[in-house]
Structures are given as C-alpha cells and as structure tokens.
JSON list of C-alpha atoms and ligand atoms in Angstrom, two decimals:
[
{"chain": "B", "resi": 431, "resn": "MET", "atom": "CA", "xyz": [-12.85, 6.71, 27.62]},
{"chain": "B", "resi": 432, "resn": "THR", "atom": "CA", "xyz": [-8.96, 6.70, 28.23]},
{"chain": "B", "resi": 433, "resn": "THR", "atom": "CA", "xyz": [-6.29, 6.64, 25.54]},
{"chain": "B", "resi": 434, "resn": "GLU", "atom": "CA", "xyz": [-6.43, 3.59, 23.19]},
{"chain": "B", "resi": 435, "resn": "GLN", "atom": "CA", "xyz": [-3.70, 1.20, 22.85]},
{"chain": "B", "resi": 436, "resn": "ILE", "atom": "CA", "xyz": [-3.39, 1.86, 18.68]},
{"chain": "B", "resi": 437, "resn": "ASN", "atom": "CA", "xyz": [-0.75, -0.66, 16.86]},
{"chain": "B", "resi": 438, "resn": "HIS", "atom": "CA", "xyz": [-2.17, 0.39, 13.01]},
{"chain": "B", "resi": 439, "resn": "HIS", "atom": "CA", "xyz": [-1.76, 4.00, 11.99]},
{"chain": "B", "resi": 440, "resn": "LEU", "atom": "CA", "xyz": [-2.15, 6.20, 9.26]},
{"chain": "B", "resi": 441, "resn": "THR", "atom": "CA", "xyz": [0.74, 7.06, 6.59]},
{"chain": "B", "resi": 442, "resn": "ASP", "atom": "CA", "xyz": [2.28, 10.35, 6.02]},
{"chain": "B", "resi": 443, "resn": "ASP", "atom": "CA", "xyz": [0.71, 10.36, 2.70]},
{"chain": "B", "resi": 444, "resn": "LEU", "atom": "CA", "xyz": [-2.39, 10.48, 4.15]},
{"chain": "B", "resi": 445, "resn": "LEU", "atom": "CA", "xyz": [-1.62, 12.74, 6.69]},
{"chain": "B", "resi": 446, "resn": "MET", "atom": "CA", "xyz": [-0.17, 15.51, 4.44]},
{"chain": "B", "resi": 447, "resn": "ALA", "atom": "CA", "xyz": [-2.96, 14.87, 2.14]},
{"chain": "B", "resi": 448, "resn": "TYR", "atom": "CA", "xyz": [-5.62, 15.83, 5.09]},
{"chain": "B", "resi": 449, "resn": "SER", "atom": "CA", "xyz": [-3.72, 18.27, 5.98]},
{"chain": "B", "resi": 450, "resn": "ALA", "atom": "CA", "xyz": [-3.63, 20.33, 2.98]},
{"chain": "B", "resi": 451, "resn": "GLY", "atom": "CA", "xyz": [-7.17, 19.35, 2.48]},
{"chain": "B", "resi": 452, "resn": "SER", "atom": "CA", "xyz": [-6.90, 17.71, -0.67]},
{"chain": "B", "resi": 453, "resn": "LEU", "atom": "CA", "xyz": [-8.42, 14.09, 0.50]},
{"chain": "B", "resi": 454, "resn": "PRO", "atom": "CA", "xyz": [-12.01, 12.77, -0.61]},
{"chain": "B", "resi": 455, "resn": "GLU", "atom": "CA", "xyz": [-14.44, 13.95, 2.30]},
{"chain": "B", "resi": 456, "resn": "ALA", "atom": "CA", "xyz": [-14.99, 10.08, 2.69]},
{"chain": "B", "resi": 457, "resn": "PHE", "atom": "CA", "xyz": [-11.21, 9.58, 3.66]},
{"chain": "B", "resi": 458, "resn": "SER", "atom": "CA", "xyz": [-11.25, 12.88, 5.48]},
{"chain": "B", "resi": 459, "resn": "LEU", "atom": "CA", "xyz": [-13.74, 11.75, 7.82]},
{"chain": "B", "resi": 460, "resn": "VAL", "atom": "CA", "xyz": [-11.89, 8.24, 8.67]},
{"chain": "B", "resi": 461, "resn": "VAL", "atom": "CA", "xyz": [-8.84, 10.07, 9.17]},
{"chain": "B", "resi": 462, "resn": "ALA", "atom": "CA", "xyz": [-10.54, 12.85, 11.39]},
{"chain": "B", "resi": 463, "resn": "THR", "atom": "CA", "xyz": [-11.88, 9.96, 13.36]},
{"chain": "B", "resi": 464, "resn": "HIS", "atom": "CA", "xyz": [-8.22, 7.96, 13.56]},
{"chain": "B", "resi": 465, "resn": "ILE", "atom": "CA", "xyz": [-6.69, 11.50, 14.79]},
{"chain": "B", "resi": 466, "resn": "SER", "atom": "CA", "xyz": [-9.49, 11.92, 17.73]},
{"chain": "B", "resi": 467, "resn": "LEU", "atom": "CA", "xyz": [-8.30, 8.66, 19.48]},
{"chain": "B", "resi": 468, "resn": "CYS", "atom": "CA", "xyz": [-4.75, 8.58, 18.30]},
{"chain": "B", "resi": 469, "resn": "ASP", "atom": "CA", "xyz": [-2.36, 11.25, 19.97]},
{"chain": "B", "resi": 470, "resn": "GLU", "atom": "CA", "xyz": [0.25, 9.91, 17.66]},
{"chain": "B", "resi": 471, "resn": "CYS", "atom": "CA", "xyz": [-1.10, 10.47, 14.79]},
{"chain": "B", "resi": 472, "resn": "ARG", "atom": "CA", "xyz": [-2.47, 13.96, 15.76]},
{"chain": "B", "resi": 473, "resn": "ALA", "atom": "CA", "xyz": [1.14, 15.11, 16.54]},
{"chain": "B", "resi": 474, "resn": "ARG", "atom": "CA", "xyz": [2.45, 14.10, 13.29]},
{"chain": "B", "resi": 475, "resn": "LEU", "atom": "CA", "xyz": [-0.47, 16.19, 11.45]},
{"chain": "B", "resi": 476, "resn": "GLY", "atom": "CA", "xyz": [0.49, 18.97, 13.48]},
{"chain": "B", "resi": 477, "resn": "SER", "atom": "CA", "xyz": [4.14, 18.95, 11.93]},
{"chain": "B", "resi": 478, "resn": "PHE", "atom": "CA", "xyz": [2.46, 18.90, 8.64]},
{"chain": "B", "resi": 479, "resn": "ASP", "atom": "CA", "xyz": [0.05, 21.59, 9.37]},
{"chain": "B", "resi": 480, "resn": "THR", "atom": "CA", "xyz": [3.01, 23.51, 10.34]},
{"chain": "B", "resi": 481, "resn": "VAL", "atom": "CA", "xyz": [4.98, 22.81, 7.32]},
{"chain": "B", "resi": 482, "resn": "GLY", "atom": "CA", "xyz": [2.30, 23.90, 5.07]},
{"chain": "B", "resi": 483, "resn": "GLY", "atom": "CA", "xyz": [1.42, 27.04, 7.01]},
{"chain": "B", "resi": 484, "resn": "ALA", "atom": "CA", "xyz": [5.70, 28.17, 6.87]},
{"chain": "B", "resi": 485, "resn": "MET", "atom": "CA", "xyz": [5.20, 27.20, 3.03]},
{"chain": "B", "resi": 486, "resn": "LEU", "atom": "CA", "xyz": [2.17, 29.66, 2.54]},
{"chain": "B", "resi": 487, "resn": "GLU", "atom": "CA", "xyz": [4.00, 32.50, 4.38]},
{"chain": "B", "resi": 488, "resn": "THR", "atom": "CA", "xyz": [7.01, 32.39, 2.23]},
{"chain": "B", "resi": 489, "resn": "CYS", "atom": "CA", "xyz": [4.99, 32.51, -0.86]},
{"chain": "B", "resi": 490, "resn": "GLY", "atom": "CA", "xyz": [3.45, 35.84, -0.38]},
{"chain": "B", "resi": 491, "resn": "ASP", "atom": "CA", "xyz": [0.15, 36.82, -1.36]},
{"chain": "B", "resi": 492, "resn": "ALA", "atom": "CA", "xyz": [0.50, 37.51, -5.28]},
{"chain": "B", "resi": 493, "resn": "GLU", "atom": "CA", "xyz": [2.09, 34.29, -5.99]},
{"chain": "B", "resi": 494, "resn": "MET", "atom": "CA", "xyz": [-0.34, 31.74, -3.99]},
{"chain": "B", "resi": 495, "resn": "SER", "atom": "CA", "xyz": [-2.31, 29.75, -6.30]},
{"chain": "B", "resi": 496, "resn": "ALA", "atom": "CA", "xyz": [-6.19, 29.74, -5.80]},
{"chain": "B", "resi": 497, "resn": "GLY", "atom": "CA", "xyz": [-5.49, 25.54, -5.18]},
{"chain": "B", "resi": 498, "resn": "ALA", "atom": "CA", "xyz": [-3.61, 26.54, -2.10]},
{"chain": "B", "resi": 499, "resn": "LEU", "atom": "CA", "xyz": [-5.97, 29.08, -1.08]},
{"chain": "B", "resi": 500, "resn": "ASP", "atom": "CA", "xyz": [-8.51, 26.51, -0.73]},
{"chain": "B", "resi": 501, "resn": "ALA", "atom": "CA", "xyz": [-6.34, 24.14, 0.74]},
{"chain": "B", "resi": 502, "resn": "THR", "atom": "CA", "xyz": [-5.62, 26.56, 3.54]},
{"chain": "B", "resi": 503, "resn": "MET", "atom": "CA", "xyz": [-9.41, 27.36, 3.69]},
{"chain": "B", "resi": 504, "resn": "ALA", "atom": "CA", "xyz": [-10.25, 23.66, 4.55]},
{"chain": "B", "resi": 505, "resn": "ARG", "atom": "CA", "xyz": [-7.19, 23.34, 6.98]},
{"chain": "B", "resi": 506, "resn": "ILE", "atom": "CA", "xyz": [-8.93, 26.49, 8.85]},
{"chain": "B", "resi": 507, "resn": "MET", "atom": "CA", "xyz": [-12.55, 25.47, 8.23]},
{"chain": "B", "resi": 508, "resn": "LYS", "atom": "CA", "xyz": [-11.77, 21.74, 9.66]},
{"chain": "B", "resi": 509, "resn": "GLY", "atom": "CA", "xyz": [-9.11, 23.11, 12.19]},
{"chain": "B", "resi": 510, "resn": "ALA", "atom": "CA", "xyz": [-11.24, 20.85, 15.22]},
{"chain": "B", "resi": 511, "resn": "PRO", "atom": "CA", "xyz": [-9.44, 17.50, 14.96]},
{"chain": "B", "resi": 512, "resn": "VAL", "atom": "CA", "xyz": [-5.87, 18.97, 15.78]},
{"chain": "B", "resi": 513, "resn": "GLN", "atom": "CA", "xyz": [-7.18, 20.08, 18.95]},
{"chain": "B", "resi": 514, "resn": "LYS", "atom": "CA", "xyz": [-7.01, 17.78, 22.02]},
{"chain": "B", "resi": 515, "resn": "PRO", "atom": "CA", "xyz": [-10.33, 15.66, 21.32]},
{"chain": "B", "resi": 516, "resn": "ARG", "atom": "CA", "xyz": [-13.07, 15.52, 23.98]},
{"chain": "B", "resi": 517, "resn": "SER", "atom": "CA", "xyz": [-14.56, 12.39, 24.95]},
{"chain": "B", "resi": 518, "resn": "SER", "atom": "CA", "xyz": [-17.50, 11.70, 23.37]},
{"chain": "B", "resi": 519, "resn": "GLY", "atom": "CA", "xyz": [-18.61, 8.96, 25.96]},
{"chain": "B", "resi": 520, "resn": "GLY", "atom": "CA", "xyz": [-19.92, 6.66, 23.17]},
{"chain": "B", "resi": 521, "resn": "VAL", "atom": "CA", "xyz": [-18.98, 3.98, 20.80]},
{"chain": "B", "resi": 522, "resn": "PHE", "atom": "CA", "xyz": [-18.52, 6.84, 17.87]},
{"chain": "B", "resi": 523, "resn": "PRO", "atom": "CA", "xyz": [-15.69, 9.17, 18.37]},
{"chain": "B", "resi": 524, "resn": "THR", "atom": "CA", "xyz": [-16.76, 12.95, 18.40]},
{"chain": "B", "resi": 525, "resn": "PRO", "atom": "CA", "xyz": [-15.79, 13.87, 14.64]},
{"chain": "B", "resi": 526, "resn": "LEU", "atom": "CA", "xyz": [-18.17, 10.66, 13.59]},
{"chain": "B", "resi": 527, "resn": "GLN", "atom": "CA", "xyz": [-20.96, 11.48, 16.01]},
{"chain": "B", "resi": 528, "resn": "ASN", "atom": "CA", "xyz": [-21.00, 15.15, 14.86]},
{"chain": "B", "resi": 529, "resn": "TYR", "atom": "CA", "xyz": [-21.14, 13.49, 11.11]},
{"chain": "B", "resi": 530, "resn": "ILE", "atom": "CA", "xyz": [-23.84, 11.12, 11.57]},
{"chain": "B", "resi": 531, "resn": "GLY", "atom": "CA", "xyz": [-25.77, 13.23, 14.33]},
{"chain": "B", "resi": 532, "resn": "GLY", "atom": "CA", "xyz": [-25.64, 10.64, 16.96]},
{"chain": "B", "resi": 533, "resn": "ASP", "atom": "CA", "xyz": [-24.38, 7.60, 18.31]},
{"chain": "B", "resi": 534, "resn": "LEU", "atom": "CA", "xyz": [-25.08, 3.92, 17.22]},
{"chain": "B", "resi": 535, "resn": "ASP", "atom": "CA", "xyz": [-28.79, 4.28, 17.76]},
{"chain": "B", "resi": 536, "resn": "ALA", "atom": "CA", "xyz": [-28.83, 6.87, 15.39]},
{"chain": "B", "resi": 537, "resn": "VAL", "atom": "CA", "xyz": [-27.28, 4.29, 12.33]},
{"chain": "B", "resi": 538, "resn": "LYS", "atom": "CA", "xyz": [-29.83, 2.59, 9.71]},
{"chain": "B", "resi": 539, "resn": "TRP", "atom": "CA", "xyz": [-28.24, -0.69, 8.83]},
{"chain": "B", "resi": 540, "resn": "ARG", "atom": "CA", "xyz": [-28.86, -2.82, 5.88]},
{"chain": "B", "resi": 541, "resn": "PRO", "atom": "CA", "xyz": [-28.03, -6.33, 5.78]},
{"chain": "B", "resi": 542, "resn": "VAL", "atom": "CA", "xyz": [-25.00, -7.18, 2.88]},
{"chain": "B", "resi": 543, "resn": "GLY", "atom": "CA", "xyz": [-25.55, -10.84, 3.37]},
{"chain": "B", "resi": 544, "resn": "MET", "atom": "CA", "xyz": [-23.82, -13.61, 6.10]},
{"chain": "B", "resi": 545, "resn": "GLY", "atom": "CA", "xyz": [-24.85, -11.87, 9.15]},
{"chain": "B", "resi": 546, "resn": "VAL", "atom": "CA", "xyz": [-22.84, -8.77, 7.69]},
{"chain": "B", "resi": 547, "resn": "ARG", "atom": "CA", "xyz": [-24.61, -4.91, 7.67]},
{"chain": "B", "resi": 548, "resn": "GLN", "atom": "CA", "xyz": [-23.68, -1.86, 6.32]},
{"chain": "B", "resi": 549, "resn": "ALA", "atom": "CA", "xyz": [-24.89, 1.95, 6.53]},
{"chain": "B", "resi": 550, "resn": "ILE", "atom": "CA", "xyz": [-23.33, 3.93, 3.90]},
{"chain": "B", "resi": 551, "resn": "LEU", "atom": "CA", "xyz": [-22.94, 7.39, 4.94]},
{"chain": "B", "resi": 552, "resn": "PRO", "atom": "CA", "xyz": [-23.59, 10.61, 2.53]},
{"chain": "B", "resi": 553, "resn": "THR", "atom": "CA", "xyz": [-20.59, 12.22, 1.09]},
{"chain": "B", "resi": 554, "resn": "SER", "atom": "CA", "xyz": [-19.04, 13.50, -1.97]},
{"chain": "B", "resi": 555, "resn": "ASP", "atom": "CA", "xyz": [-19.17, 10.91, -4.80]},
{"chain": "B", "resi": 556, "resn": "ASP", "atom": "CA", "xyz": [-14.92, 11.00, -5.20]},
{"chain": "B", "resi": 557, "resn": "ALA", "atom": "CA", "xyz": [-15.04, 8.37, -2.54]},
{"chain": "B", "resi": 558, "resn": "SER", "atom": "CA", "xyz": [-17.30, 6.43, -0.50]},
{"chain": "B", "resi": 559, "resn": "VAL", "atom": "CA", "xyz": [-17.64, 5.43, 3.55]},
{"chain": "B", "resi": 560, "resn": "ARG", "atom": "CA", "xyz": [-19.67, 3.31, 4.96]},
{"chain": "B", "resi": 561, "resn": "LEU", "atom": "CA", "xyz": [-20.13, 1.90, 8.78]},
{"chain": "B", "resi": 562, "resn": "LEU", "atom": "CA", "xyz": [-19.87, -1.99, 8.73]},
{"chain": "B", "resi": 563, "resn": "TYR", "atom": "CA", "xyz": [-21.15, -4.40, 11.44]},
{"chain": "B", "resi": 564, "resn": "ILE", "atom": "CA", "xyz": [-19.45, -7.37, 11.32]},
{"chain": "B", "resi": 565, "resn": "PRO", "atom": "CA", "xyz": [-21.00, -10.08, 13.84]},
{"chain": "B", "resi": 566, "resn": "ALA", "atom": "CA", "xyz": [-18.20, -11.94, 16.55]},
{"chain": "B", "resi": 567, "resn": "GLY", "atom": "CA", "xyz": [-17.09, -14.76, 14.90]},
{"chain": "B", "resi": 568, "resn": "CYS", "atom": "CA", "xyz": [-17.79, -13.67, 11.32]},
{"chain": "B", "resi": 569, "resn": "ALA", "atom": "CA", "xyz": [-16.10, -12.95, 7.86]},
{"chain": "B", "resi": 570, "resn": "VAL", "atom": "CA", "xyz": [-16.29, -10.52, 5.20]},
{"chain": "B", "resi": 571, "resn": "PRO", "atom": "CA", "xyz": [-15.77, -11.99, 1.93]},
{"chain": "B", "resi": 572, "resn": "ASP", "atom": "CA", "xyz": [-12.33, -12.42, 0.72]},
{"chain": "B", "resi": 573, "resn": "HIS", "atom": "CA", "xyz": [-11.58, -9.23, -1.67]},
{"chain": "B", "resi": 574, "resn": "GLY", "atom": "CA", "xyz": [-8.85, -7.37, -3.30]},
{"chain": "B", "resi": 575, "resn": "HIS", "atom": "CA", "xyz": [-8.80, -3.34, -4.27]},
{"chain": "B", "resi": 576, "resn": "ARG", "atom": "CA", "xyz": [-8.68, -1.24, -7.16]},
{"chain": "B", "resi": 577, "resn": "GLY", "atom": "CA", "xyz": [-7.47, 1.91, -5.00]},
{"chain": "B", "resi": 578, "resn": "THR", "atom": "CA", "xyz": [-7.13, 2.64, -1.52]},
{"chain": "B", "resi": 579, "resn": "GLU", "atom": "CA", "xyz": [-9.38, 1.41, 1.38]},
{"chain": "B", "resi": 580, "resn": "LEU", "atom": "CA", "xyz": [-9.04, 2.64, 4.86]},
{"chain": "B", "resi": 581, "resn": "THR", "atom": "CA", "xyz": [-10.76, 0.81, 7.66]},
{"chain": "B", "resi": 582, "resn": "LEU", "atom": "CA", "xyz": [-10.94, 1.93, 10.98]},
{"chain": "B", "resi": 583, "resn": "VAL", "atom": "CA", "xyz": [-12.32, -0.20, 13.92]},
{"chain": "B", "resi": 584, "resn": "LEU", "atom": "CA", "xyz": [-14.40, 1.48, 16.74]},
{"chain": "B", "resi": 585, "resn": "GLN", "atom": "CA", "xyz": [-15.64, -1.51, 18.48]},
{"chain": "B", "resi": 586, "resn": "GLY", "atom": "CA", "xyz": [-14.51, -5.18, 18.88]},
{"chain": "B", "resi": 587, "resn": "ALA", "atom": "CA", "xyz": [-11.62, -6.46, 16.51]},
{"chain": "B", "resi": 588, "resn": "PHE", "atom": "CA", "xyz": [-10.45, -8.01, 13.76]},
{"chain": "B", "resi": 589, "resn": "VAL", "atom": "CA", "xyz": [-7.68, -10.23, 11.92]},
{"chain": "B", "resi": 590, "resn": "ASP", "atom": "CA", "xyz": [-6.64, -10.51, 8.46]},
{"chain": "B", "resi": 591, "resn": "GLU", "atom": "CA", "xyz": [-3.44, -11.10, 6.48]},
{"chain": "B", "resi": 592, "resn": "ASP", "atom": "CA", "xyz": [-1.97, -8.35, 8.07]},
{"chain": "B", "resi": 593, "resn": "GLY", "atom": "CA", "xyz": [-2.55, -8.45, 11.69]},
{"chain": "B", "resi": 594, "resn": "ARG", "atom": "CA", "xyz": [-4.82, -7.76, 14.33]},
{"chain": "B", "resi": 595, "resn": "PHE", "atom": "CA", "xyz": [-6.82, -4.28, 14.50]},
{"chain": "B", "resi": 596, "resn": "ALA", "atom": "CA", "xyz": [-8.61, -3.62, 17.59]},
{"chain": "B", "resi": 597, "resn": "ARG", "atom": "CA", "xyz": [-10.58, -0.04, 18.52]},
{"chain": "B", "resi": 598, "resn": "GLY", "atom": "CA", "xyz": [-8.50, 2.97, 16.85]},
{"chain": "B", "resi": 599, "resn": "ASP", "atom": "CA", "xyz": [-6.52, 0.83, 14.64]},
{"chain": "B", "resi": 600, "resn": "VAL", "atom": "CA", "xyz": [-6.64, 1.80, 10.81]},
{"chain": "B", "resi": 601, "resn": "GLU", "atom": "CA", "xyz": [-5.98, -0.27, 8.00]},
{"chain": "B", "resi": 602, "resn": "VAL", "atom": "CA", "xyz": [-4.87, 1.11, 4.96]},
{"chain": "B", "resi": 603, "resn": "ALA", "atom": "CA", "xyz": [-5.09, -1.29, 1.98]},
{"chain": "B", "resi": 604, "resn": "ASN", "atom": "CA", "xyz": [-4.60, -0.79, -1.74]},
{"chain": "B", "resi": 605, "resn": "GLU", "atom": "CA", "xyz": [-3.94, -2.91, -4.99]},
{"chain": "B", "resi": 606, "resn": "GLU", "atom": "CA", "xyz": [-1.14, -5.27, -3.24]},
{"chain": "B", "resi": 607, "resn": "LEU", "atom": "CA", "xyz": [-3.27, -6.44, -0.21]},
{"chain": "B", "resi": 608, "resn": "GLU", "atom": "CA", "xyz": [-6.24, -9.14, -0.61]},
{"chain": "B", "resi": 609, "resn": "HIS", "atom": "CA", "xyz": [-7.74, -10.39, 2.50]},
{"chain": "B", "resi": 610, "resn": "THR", "atom": "CA", "xyz": [-10.51, -11.52, 4.24]},
{"chain": "B", "resi": 611, "resn": "PRO", "atom": "CA", "xyz": [-11.15, -9.37, 7.93]},
{"chain": "B", "resi": 612, "resn": "VAL", "atom": "CA", "xyz": [-12.50, -11.86, 10.51]},
{"chain": "B", "resi": 613, "resn": "ALA", "atom": "CA", "xyz": [-14.31, -10.57, 13.51]},
{"chain": "B", "resi": 614, "resn": "ASP", "atom": "CA", "xyz": [-12.99, -11.81, 16.92]},
{"chain": "B", "resi": 615, "resn": "ILE", "atom": "CA", "xyz": [-15.16, -14.18, 18.81]},
{"chain": "B", "resi": 616, "resn": "GLY", "atom": "CA", "xyz": [-16.40, -12.37, 22.00]},
{"chain": "B", "resi": 617, "resn": "GLU", "atom": "CA", "xyz": [-17.69, -9.05, 20.73]},
{"chain": "B", "resi": 618, "resn": "ASP", "atom": "CA", "xyz": [-19.32, -7.82, 17.41]},
{"chain": "B", "resi": 619, "resn": "CYS", "atom": "CA", "xyz": [-16.89, -5.79, 15.40]},
{"chain": "B", "resi": 620, "resn": "ILE", "atom": "CA", "xyz": [-17.88, -2.02, 13.69]},
{"chain": "B", "resi": 621, "resn": "CYS", "atom": "CA", "xyz": [-15.57, -0.60, 11.54]},
{"chain": "B", "resi": 622, "resn": "LEU", "atom": "CA", "xyz": [-15.68, 2.28, 9.59]},
{"chain": "B", "resi": 623, "resn": "ALA", "atom": "CA", "xyz": [-14.17, 1.78, 6.16]},
{"chain": "B", "resi": 624, "resn": "ALA", "atom": "CA", "xyz": [-13.89, 4.56, 3.00]},
{"chain": "B", "resi": 625, "resn": "THR", "atom": "CA", "xyz": [-12.87, 3.27, -0.38]},
{"chain": "B", "resi": 626, "resn": "ASP", "atom": "CA", "xyz": [-12.16, 5.62, -3.68]},
{"chain": "B", "resi": 627, "resn": "ALA", "atom": "CA", "xyz": [-13.03, 2.49, -6.11]},
{"chain": "B", "resi": 628, "resn": "PRO", "atom": "CA", "xyz": [-14.92, -0.46, -6.31]},
{"chain": "B", "resi": 629, "resn": "LEU", "atom": "CA", "xyz": [-13.20, -3.83, -4.47]},
{"chain": "B", "resi": 630, "resn": "LYS", "atom": "CA", "xyz": [-12.57, -7.08, -6.39]},
{"chain": "B", "resi": 631, "resn": "PHE", "atom": "CA", "xyz": [-14.44, -10.16, -4.78]},
{"chain": "B", "resi": 632, "resn": "ARG", "atom": "CA", "xyz": [-12.97, -13.52, -5.37]},
{"chain": "B", "resi": 633, "resn": "GLY", "atom": "CA", "xyz": [-16.09, -15.22, -4.64]},
{"chain": "B", "resi": 634, "resn": "LEU", "atom": "CA", "xyz": [-19.00, -15.24, -7.25]},
{"chain": "B", "resi": 635, "resn": "VAL", "atom": "CA", "xyz": [-21.94, -14.52, -4.99]},
{"chain": "B", "resi": 636, "resn": "PRO", "atom": "CA", "xyz": [-20.46, -11.58, -3.84]},
{"chain": "B", "resi": 637, "resn": "ARG", "atom": "CA", "xyz": [-19.23, -10.28, -7.20]},
{"chain": "B", "resi": 638, "resn": "LEU", "atom": "CA", "xyz": [-23.11, -10.83, -8.01]},
{"chain": "B", "resi": 639, "resn": "ALA", "atom": "CA", "xyz": [-24.23, -8.67, -5.05]},
{"chain": "B", "resi": 640, "resn": "GLN", "atom": "CA", "xyz": [-21.77, -6.38, -5.48]},
{"chain": "B", "resi": 641, "resn": "PRO", "atom": "CA", "xyz": [-23.84, -3.78, -7.77]},
{"chain": "B", "resi": 642, "resn": "PHE", "atom": "CA", "xyz": [-26.68, -3.64, -5.16]},
{"chain": "B", "resi": 643, "resn": "LEU", "atom": "CA", "xyz": [-24.59, -3.21, -2.01]},
{"chain": "B", "resi": 644, "resn": "LYS", "atom": "CA", "xyz": [-22.48, -0.28, -3.91]},
{"chain": "B", "resi": 645, "resn": "ILE", "atom": "CA", "xyz": [-19.24, -2.01, -2.21]},
{"chain": "K", "resi": 50, "resn": "ZN", "atom": "ZN1", "xyz": [-2.29, 6.91, 14.87]},
{"chain": "K", "resi": 51, "resn": "ZN", "atom": "ZN1", "xyz": [-10.52, -4.84, 2.17]}
]
C-alpha cells in the first residue's frame, strides 16, 4: 500500500488526548487507525508525546499524580502507532486488523436499513465504535450529533456538507454539524465511526429504529 492522499485530519485536541491516554477506547481505535495511514498526524502526535514526557520529567516522582502515571503507562502500552506502520496488505490497516482479529472477511455485518450495514465492535461503554458499509451511491440518513463523531474512511469515499472523504480521511463532527453522508458511485464505502453520544436523526423512521440499531 502506498502513502494515502489524505485531506482531512485529526484535531490537536484529539491527538493530545490520545497522547495523554485519556480518550475512550472507541476513539483511540479510530485515532490509532488514522495515524497508521497518515504521516502528518503521526508526526504531530510525536511532538505531543515529547511534550507530555518532558512535563512528567520536570514533575519528579513525588509530585506525579496517579492519573498522570496511568496516562504514561497507557502511552507506553500502546506505543506502537507512533512507529512507522507496516503495511497490512488488506482493507483494514494493522491496528484495526489487530483489534478485529482479521480483515474484511472477519466482520459480521448486520443490516441497518436502506442497504447500509454495520458491525459494532466491543469496547468500553464510555463511547461506541462501529464499521459502516454504505453501498455505492447510497446515503446514511440525515442526522445531527449530541457529542463527537469520528468517521474514518477505509474504502471508497463519501461526500457530505463538509466535503469529500476518501480512504484515510477522518471527519470530526460535533453538535454544530448536521450531515447526510452519501457514498460515491463506483465503489462501496466502508468507514470506521466512533460516537460518544447517540446521533439525532431528522427523519421519523430512522428515529424509531435507533434504539434497535444502537446508533
Ligand atoms: Zn492525519
Ligand atoms: Zn454523523
């Protein structure tokens, strides 16, 4: 796999929180997967890791809080994404393959309506993460957000009110964005999407289905 042409990146807030080990597991998975595809965000993360490390050194052992120690340990434990990633040779980058235990053929899809399928991945329950399969030319129902939604494209592309997102691009959506992602014609779109609060669907039917789909 060659270097991706990535136009949409992670925010500094997310990279700092990831560096400090304070993101929910669901968000960490999206961040780690984006970083494995993106030289730019990996370099920015490296500088946050350095700043975090320097702050710990000046604190001294006696003054280091339990929280800071936990964050440091978390960073050491997950260290791998900062290194130059190896190509996984599949649709899923290495961190995601490791998490799922395989590539695309290991995924158990469930229909969510209008041709869209999802697979919820098990994580700690402070946030949730799922794989979304949007057939070429199809749309995810129009919705807003109560919290933060991270959507990373793994195959194909989608277009919404914020632009066009292709493999490696990540969309950071919050309360201010209401969007209707539509997959490009020509290739089915596969995304990894994490949310920390339920979405707000405008249409009645998606709203009624929401509790069953855990979106
Ligand atoms: Zn990036
Ligand atoms: Zn959304």
